[in-house]
Short mmCIF file of C-alpha atoms in Angstrom, two decimals:
data_model
loop_
_atom_site.label_atom_id
_atom_site.label_comp_id
_atom_site.label_asym_id
_atom_site.label_seq_id
_atom_site.Cartn_x
_atom_site.Cartn_y
_atom_site.Cartn_z
CA MET A 1 -44.38 -5.69 -61.77
CA PRO A 2 -47.29 -4.24 -59.85
CA ALA A 3 -46.88 -3.53 -56.19
CA ARG A 4 -49.49 -6.18 -55.09
CA ALA A 5 -47.84 -8.79 -57.42
CA ARG A 6 -44.44 -8.00 -55.92
CA GLU A 7 -45.95 -8.29 -52.47
CA ALA A 8 -47.54 -11.64 -53.43
CA ALA A 9 -44.42 -12.92 -54.79
CA VAL A 10 -42.51 -12.40 -51.47
CA THR A 11 -45.48 -13.31 -49.04
CA PRO A 12 -46.32 -17.00 -48.81
CA PRO A 13 -49.97 -17.64 -49.56
CA TRP A 14 -50.54 -19.25 -46.05
CA LEU A 15 -49.29 -16.01 -44.22
CA PRO A 16 -51.69 -13.16 -43.91
CA ARG A 17 -50.02 -9.85 -44.50
CA VAL A 18 -51.21 -8.59 -41.17
CA TRP A 19 -48.96 -11.12 -39.44
CA LEU A 20 -45.74 -9.90 -40.88
CA PRO A 21 -45.17 -7.01 -38.20
CA ARG A 22 -45.97 -9.43 -35.44
CA LEU A 23 -43.46 -12.11 -36.83
CA TRP A 24 -40.66 -9.63 -37.20
CA PHE A 25 -41.19 -8.41 -33.62
CA ALA A 26 -41.28 -12.00 -32.33
CA LEU A 27 -38.11 -12.97 -34.29
CA ALA A 28 -36.31 -9.56 -33.35
CA ALA A 29 -37.19 -9.30 -29.66
CA PRO A 30 -34.91 -11.98 -28.39
CA ILE A 31 -32.03 -10.56 -30.43
CA PHE A 32 -32.74 -6.99 -29.07
CA ALA A 33 -32.92 -8.39 -25.58
CA CYS A 34 -29.45 -10.06 -25.83
CA LEU A 35 -27.98 -6.98 -27.10
CA VAL A 36 -29.38 -4.85 -24.36
CA LEU A 37 -28.21 -7.54 -21.67
CA ALA A 38 -24.81 -7.59 -23.39
CA ALA A 39 -24.19 -4.02 -23.27
CA PRO A 40 -23.44 -3.50 -19.49
CA ARG A 41 -21.42 -6.72 -19.60
CA ALA A 42 -19.27 -5.13 -22.51
CA ALA A 43 -19.06 -2.01 -20.54
CA HIS A 44 -17.92 -4.06 -17.43
CA ALA A 45 -15.26 -5.86 -19.65
CA GLN A 46 -13.74 -2.63 -20.58
CA GLU A 47 -13.67 -1.40 -17.09
CA ARG A 48 -10.04 -1.36 -15.89
CA VAL A 49 -8.86 -2.36 -12.38
CA VAL A 50 -6.65 -0.66 -10.03
CA ARG A 51 -5.10 -3.26 -7.63
CA VAL A 52 -4.31 -1.47 -4.35
CA GLY A 53 -2.11 -3.16 -1.59
CA TYR A 54 -2.43 -1.97 2.00
CA GLN A 55 -1.42 -2.85 5.44
CA LYS A 56 -3.68 -3.06 8.57
CA TYR A 57 -2.63 0.36 9.66
CA GLY A 58 -2.11 3.73 7.76
CA THR A 59 -3.88 6.15 5.43
CA LEU A 60 -4.69 3.34 2.83
CA VAL A 61 -6.68 1.31 5.16
CA LEU A 62 -8.46 4.70 6.10
CA LEU A 63 -9.10 5.32 2.41
CA LYS A 64 -10.49 1.92 2.12
CA GLY A 65 -12.82 2.14 4.88
CA ARG A 66 -14.26 5.61 4.05
CA GLY A 67 -14.84 4.53 0.48
CA THR A 68 -13.86 7.90 -1.25
CA LEU A 69 -11.59 6.31 -3.84
CA GLU A 70 -13.97 4.26 -5.62
CA PRO A 71 -16.03 7.23 -7.03
CA LYS A 72 -12.99 9.24 -8.33
CA LEU A 73 -11.70 6.12 -10.09
CA LYS A 74 -15.16 4.96 -11.34
CA ALA A 75 -15.50 8.27 -13.04
CA LEU A 76 -12.25 7.40 -15.02
CA GLY A 77 -13.41 3.93 -15.93
CA TYR A 78 -11.70 2.08 -13.22
CA ARG A 79 -12.78 -0.06 -10.29
CA VAL A 80 -10.58 -0.79 -7.17
CA GLN A 81 -9.47 -4.26 -5.83
CA TRP A 82 -7.98 -4.10 -2.29
CA SER A 83 -5.45 -6.61 -0.99
CA GLU A 84 -4.18 -6.61 2.61
CA PHE A 85 -0.51 -7.35 3.58
CA PRO A 86 0.99 -7.95 6.96
CA SER A 87 3.94 -5.61 6.26
CA GLY A 88 5.92 -3.67 3.66
CA PRO A 89 8.23 -6.49 2.29
CA PRO A 90 5.54 -8.81 1.00
CA LEU A 91 3.56 -6.00 -0.38
CA MET A 92 6.63 -4.94 -2.54
CA GLU A 93 7.23 -8.49 -3.51
CA ALA A 94 3.67 -8.51 -4.82
CA LEU A 95 4.29 -5.12 -6.75
CA ASN A 96 7.32 -6.70 -8.31
CA ALA A 97 5.55 -9.77 -9.46
CA GLY A 98 2.74 -7.74 -10.95
CA ALA A 99 0.02 -8.72 -8.47
CA VAL A 100 -0.45 -5.13 -7.18
CA ASP A 101 -0.50 -1.85 -9.04
CA PHE A 102 -0.13 0.63 -6.01
CA GLY A 103 0.80 0.34 -2.39
CA SER A 104 2.63 2.05 0.45
CA ALA A 105 5.55 1.08 2.76
CA GLY A 106 8.29 2.61 4.84
CA GLU A 107 11.81 3.46 3.60
CA THR A 108 13.35 0.01 3.39
CA PRO A 109 11.01 -2.27 1.60
CA PRO A 110 11.11 -0.33 -1.57
CA ILE A 111 14.88 -0.59 -1.58
CA PHE A 112 14.90 -4.26 -1.13
CA ALA A 113 12.26 -4.43 -3.96
CA GLN A 114 14.52 -2.23 -6.29
CA ALA A 115 17.35 -4.65 -5.65
CA ALA A 116 15.23 -7.42 -6.88
CA SER A 117 13.64 -5.83 -9.84
CA ASP A 118 13.38 -2.53 -11.64
CA ALA A 119 9.59 -2.60 -11.76
CA LEU A 120 9.08 -0.03 -8.90
CA VAL A 121 8.27 3.66 -9.27
CA TYR A 122 8.13 6.10 -6.16
CA VAL A 123 4.92 8.26 -6.60
CA ALA A 124 4.86 10.25 -3.43
CA HIS A 125 5.62 10.29 0.15
CA GLU A 126 4.52 11.37 3.71
CA PRO A 127 6.71 13.86 5.86
CA THR A 128 9.17 12.38 8.50
CA ALA A 129 7.87 10.51 11.52
CA PRO A 130 11.00 9.33 13.45
CA LYS A 131 8.94 8.68 16.63
CA GLY A 132 6.75 6.15 15.07
CA GLU A 133 9.31 3.20 15.44
CA ALA A 134 11.68 2.31 18.30
CA ILE A 135 13.93 -0.37 19.95
CA LEU A 136 12.12 -1.95 22.82
CA VAL A 137 13.54 -3.80 25.81
CA PRO A 138 11.58 -5.39 28.78
CA LYS A 139 11.15 -2.90 31.54
CA ALA A 140 13.42 -5.16 34.04
CA SER A 141 16.23 -5.76 31.36
CA PRO A 142 19.72 -4.86 32.49
CA ILE A 143 20.20 -3.35 29.02
CA GLN A 144 20.25 0.44 29.38
CA SER A 145 21.80 1.66 26.10
CA VAL A 146 22.06 0.48 22.51
CA ALA A 147 25.69 -0.16 23.18
CA ASP A 148 24.45 -2.90 25.49
CA LEU A 149 23.01 -4.82 22.57
CA ARG A 150 26.25 -6.33 21.96
CA GLY A 151 26.04 -10.16 22.06
CA LYS A 152 22.22 -9.87 22.23
CA LYS A 153 19.41 -11.31 20.23
CA VAL A 154 17.35 -8.56 18.65
CA ALA A 155 13.94 -9.23 16.82
CA LEU A 156 12.79 -7.29 13.69
CA ASN A 157 11.09 -7.71 10.39
CA LYS A 158 13.73 -8.14 7.68
CA GLY A 159 13.57 -5.55 5.10
CA SER A 160 11.16 -3.14 6.97
CA ASN A 161 11.66 0.31 7.91
CA VAL A 162 12.84 -0.59 11.51
CA HIS A 163 15.96 -2.52 9.71
CA TYR A 164 17.44 0.76 8.92
CA LEU A 165 16.69 2.07 12.41
CA LEU A 166 18.59 -0.76 13.91
CA VAL A 167 21.55 -0.33 11.52
CA ARG A 168 21.79 3.49 12.30
CA ALA A 169 21.44 2.94 16.06
CA ILE A 170 24.10 0.27 16.49
CA GLU A 171 26.43 2.27 14.21
CA LYS A 172 26.05 5.14 16.34
CA ALA A 173 26.77 3.08 19.37
CA GLY A 174 29.99 1.97 17.89
CA LEU A 175 28.61 -1.49 17.08
CA SER A 176 28.05 -3.44 13.90
CA LEU A 177 25.45 -5.92 12.69
CA SER A 178 28.02 -8.73 13.44
CA ASP A 179 28.07 -7.66 17.08
CA ILE A 180 24.28 -8.84 17.50
CA THR A 181 22.24 -11.78 16.58
CA PRO A 182 19.19 -10.56 14.36
CA ALA A 183 16.15 -12.66 14.70
CA TYR A 184 14.04 -11.91 11.50
CA LEU A 185 10.40 -12.22 12.51
CA ALA A 186 7.11 -10.76 11.49
CA PRO A 187 5.55 -8.52 14.08
CA ALA A 188 3.17 -10.96 15.63
CA ASP A 189 5.88 -13.62 15.89
CA ALA A 190 8.48 -10.89 17.18
CA ARG A 191 6.11 -9.76 19.91
CA ALA A 192 5.55 -13.43 21.15
CA ALA A 193 9.22 -13.98 21.36
CA PHE A 194 9.73 -10.78 23.13
CA GLU A 195 7.09 -11.45 25.70
CA ARG A 196 8.37 -15.00 26.57
CA GLY A 197 12.02 -13.66 26.81
CA ALA A 198 13.24 -15.51 23.64
CA VAL A 199 14.90 -12.23 22.38
CA ASP A 200 16.55 -9.46 24.19
CA ALA A 201 15.00 -6.54 22.18
CA TRP A 202 12.51 -5.76 19.68
CA VAL A 203 12.57 -3.19 16.93
CA ILE A 204 9.21 -2.21 15.95
CA TRP A 205 6.83 0.40 14.29
CA ASP A 206 3.49 1.96 15.12
CA PRO A 207 0.80 0.83 16.04
CA TYR A 208 2.52 -2.23 17.36
CA PHE A 209 4.88 0.02 19.22
CA ALA A 210 1.98 1.97 20.86
CA ALA A 211 0.32 -1.36 21.74
CA ALA A 212 3.58 -2.70 23.35
CA GLU A 213 3.80 0.67 25.29
CA ALA A 214 0.22 0.30 26.59
CA GLY A 215 1.19 -3.09 28.04
CA GLY A 216 3.38 -1.26 30.60
CA ASN A 217 6.15 -3.77 30.42
CA ILE A 218 8.61 -2.26 28.12
CA ARG A 219 11.24 0.49 27.97
CA VAL A 220 12.18 2.39 24.85
CA LEU A 221 15.92 2.14 24.29
CA ALA A 222 15.72 4.53 21.34
CA ASP A 223 13.33 5.75 18.81
CA GLY A 224 14.11 7.24 15.45
CA THR A 225 14.86 10.75 16.67
CA GLY A 226 18.18 11.84 15.37
CA LEU A 227 18.79 8.52 13.64
CA VAL A 228 16.29 7.99 10.79
CA PRO A 229 13.56 10.02 9.00
CA ASN A 230 11.11 7.28 8.75
CA HIS A 231 9.23 8.37 5.63
CA GLN A 232 6.23 6.50 4.14
CA PHE A 233 6.41 6.06 0.40
CA TYR A 234 3.74 5.44 -2.01
CA VAL A 235 4.83 3.36 -4.97
CA SER A 236 3.43 2.01 -8.18
CA SER A 237 4.76 -0.19 -11.01
CA LYS A 238 6.39 1.31 -14.12
CA THR A 239 3.94 -0.37 -16.41
CA PHE A 240 0.86 0.93 -14.52
CA THR A 241 2.54 4.45 -13.98
CA ALA A 242 3.08 4.69 -17.79
CA GLU A 243 -0.42 3.71 -18.72
CA ASN A 244 -2.61 5.13 -16.03
CA GLY A 245 -1.35 8.66 -15.10
CA PRO A 246 -4.81 10.00 -14.46
CA ALA A 247 -5.76 7.03 -12.17
CA LEU A 248 -2.49 7.70 -10.36
CA ASP A 249 -3.31 11.43 -9.72
CA ALA A 250 -6.86 10.48 -8.51
CA ILE A 251 -5.27 8.07 -6.05
CA VAL A 252 -3.07 10.77 -4.64
CA ALA A 253 -5.82 13.36 -4.44
CA ALA A 254 -8.05 10.85 -2.53
CA ILE A 255 -4.92 10.13 -0.07
CA ALA A 256 -4.53 13.94 0.31
CA GLU A 257 -8.08 14.33 1.38
CA VAL A 258 -7.83 11.44 3.91
CA ASP A 259 -4.55 12.88 5.18
CA ALA A 260 -6.23 16.37 5.82
CA TRP A 261 -9.08 14.79 7.62
CA ALA A 262 -7.00 12.49 9.85
CA LYS A 263 -4.54 15.16 10.76
CA ASP A 264 -7.33 17.08 12.53
CA ASN A 265 -9.31 14.16 13.64
CA THR A 266 -6.80 11.57 15.20
CA ASP A 267 -9.31 10.19 17.70
CA ALA A 268 -12.18 9.68 15.17
CA ALA A 269 -9.46 8.12 12.72
CA ALA A 270 -8.42 5.71 15.55
CA LYS A 271 -12.27 4.58 16.00
CA GLU A 272 -12.48 3.90 12.43
CA LEU A 273 -9.17 1.91 12.20
CA ALA A 274 -9.85 -0.02 15.43
CA PRO A 275 -12.06 -2.73 14.11
CA SER A 276 -9.68 -3.60 11.14
CA VAL A 277 -6.34 -3.30 13.03
CA GLY A 278 -7.63 -5.13 16.03
CA ILE A 279 -6.09 -2.57 18.45
CA PRO A 280 -8.21 -0.35 20.94
CA ALA A 281 -8.97 3.20 19.54
CA PRO A 282 -7.10 4.91 22.53
CA ILE A 283 -3.75 3.15 21.69
CA LEU A 284 -4.16 3.96 17.87
CA SER A 285 -4.80 7.46 18.84
CA VAL A 286 -1.26 7.53 20.41
CA ALA A 287 0.28 6.01 17.14
CA LEU A 288 -1.63 8.38 14.94
CA LYS A 289 -0.30 11.55 16.79
CA ARG A 290 3.11 10.23 16.12
CA GLN A 291 2.48 9.85 12.57
CA THR A 292 2.78 12.76 9.91
CA TYR A 293 0.34 13.72 7.26
CA GLY A 294 0.52 15.65 3.82
CA ILE A 295 1.41 13.26 0.76
CA ARG A 296 3.62 15.21 -1.49
CA PRO A 297 6.08 14.41 -4.53
CA LEU A 298 9.55 13.34 -3.66
CA ASP A 299 12.00 16.27 -3.69
CA GLU A 300 15.72 16.21 -3.85
CA ALA A 301 16.32 16.10 -0.14
CA VAL A 302 14.12 13.10 0.30
CA ILE A 303 15.66 11.39 -2.71
CA GLN A 304 19.04 11.89 -1.29
CA GLU A 305 17.98 10.54 2.07
CA GLN A 306 16.55 7.37 0.42
CA GLN A 307 19.80 7.07 -1.55
CA ARG A 308 21.77 7.05 1.53
CA ILE A 309 19.67 4.15 3.01
CA ALA A 310 20.26 2.19 -0.32
CA ASP A 311 23.98 2.84 -0.29
CA SER A 312 24.12 1.77 3.47
CA PHE A 313 22.36 -1.49 2.79
CA HIS A 314 24.60 -2.28 -0.23
CA GLU A 315 27.82 -1.57 1.89
CA LEU A 316 26.46 -3.89 4.43
CA LYS A 317 25.66 -6.60 1.79
CA LEU A 318 21.97 -6.59 2.80
CA ILE A 319 21.01 -5.94 -0.81
CA PRO A 320 23.04 -7.83 -3.75
CA LYS A 321 23.47 -4.50 -5.82
CA SER A 322 23.39 -0.85 -5.71
CA VAL A 323 20.24 0.85 -6.74
CA GLU A 324 19.42 4.33 -8.00
CA ILE A 325 16.64 6.17 -6.50
CA ALA A 326 16.52 9.23 -8.62
CA GLY A 327 15.75 7.22 -11.72
CA ALA A 328 12.69 5.40 -10.08
CA VAL A 329 10.92 8.55 -9.23
CA ARG A 330 7.88 9.60 -11.04
CA LYS A 331 8.19 12.54 -13.20
CA PRO A 332 5.81 15.53 -12.83
CA GLY A 333 2.94 15.09 -15.38
CA SER A 334 3.66 11.40 -16.26
#
């Protein structure tokens, strides 16, 4: 069939040939526009999320405020979702429940979390900071030593790092947990009970410790020196660790950068933290100078120390079963 005849066969007599390109564009343009608009949505749908749990004080809240983690993870196809927690124990519960992928806590909360589930992995730690937690009594209290806590009511956050400080301090003084009456309270409630005289002593960590000192009405009965190392641990879930190694490495690198800055700029770090923590910068400076910096993998000495804490808590029946620390440590390169 000649070309003109073929064209006539497929072109309706009422449609001039000059309109065909215009008609094609008119029909295709909406489809093309939909595809263009859908492209970023598809890319966003493929973007993975790292859910980071943080507390009001510490390196992670500095990292959040400085915004240096987001570009590192964006380059790997992730975005960050931040969630605030009042202390380590509820953060660890969220990690066990799969609501958080990464977070930090003192020595004791991860152990309680391990006793409840095998979901946790130790990623890294900060060096010891024994002066960053203490047992406090009112300045006018007749209590002069840890041994004087016999028969007294002591406020603390159950399962927090100071729980182990109390255990070690009373053991060294020749007492046991049965010789005191623990009052398990969150920091804000514990402080209120302490100030109104409802408890005889308060075991607390920085920056609440520094804030109480600044009030001028307390005495330090004992801090962690010679009793506990007071490590800070960074933890993740086994599932997240197994599937997101590069993202974890990026988080650790971002923390290392903030650590290096904060170590040499404690006053500036305190000013950055003050609005979110709700504690004046000069008080935070005191706490930050008692903190240690330099995120690093867990070595054998740290693993053994954490295992001693876990064994002690199991012997005291504070956790329902024994836990193994070494088996929950992230392996290099994983």
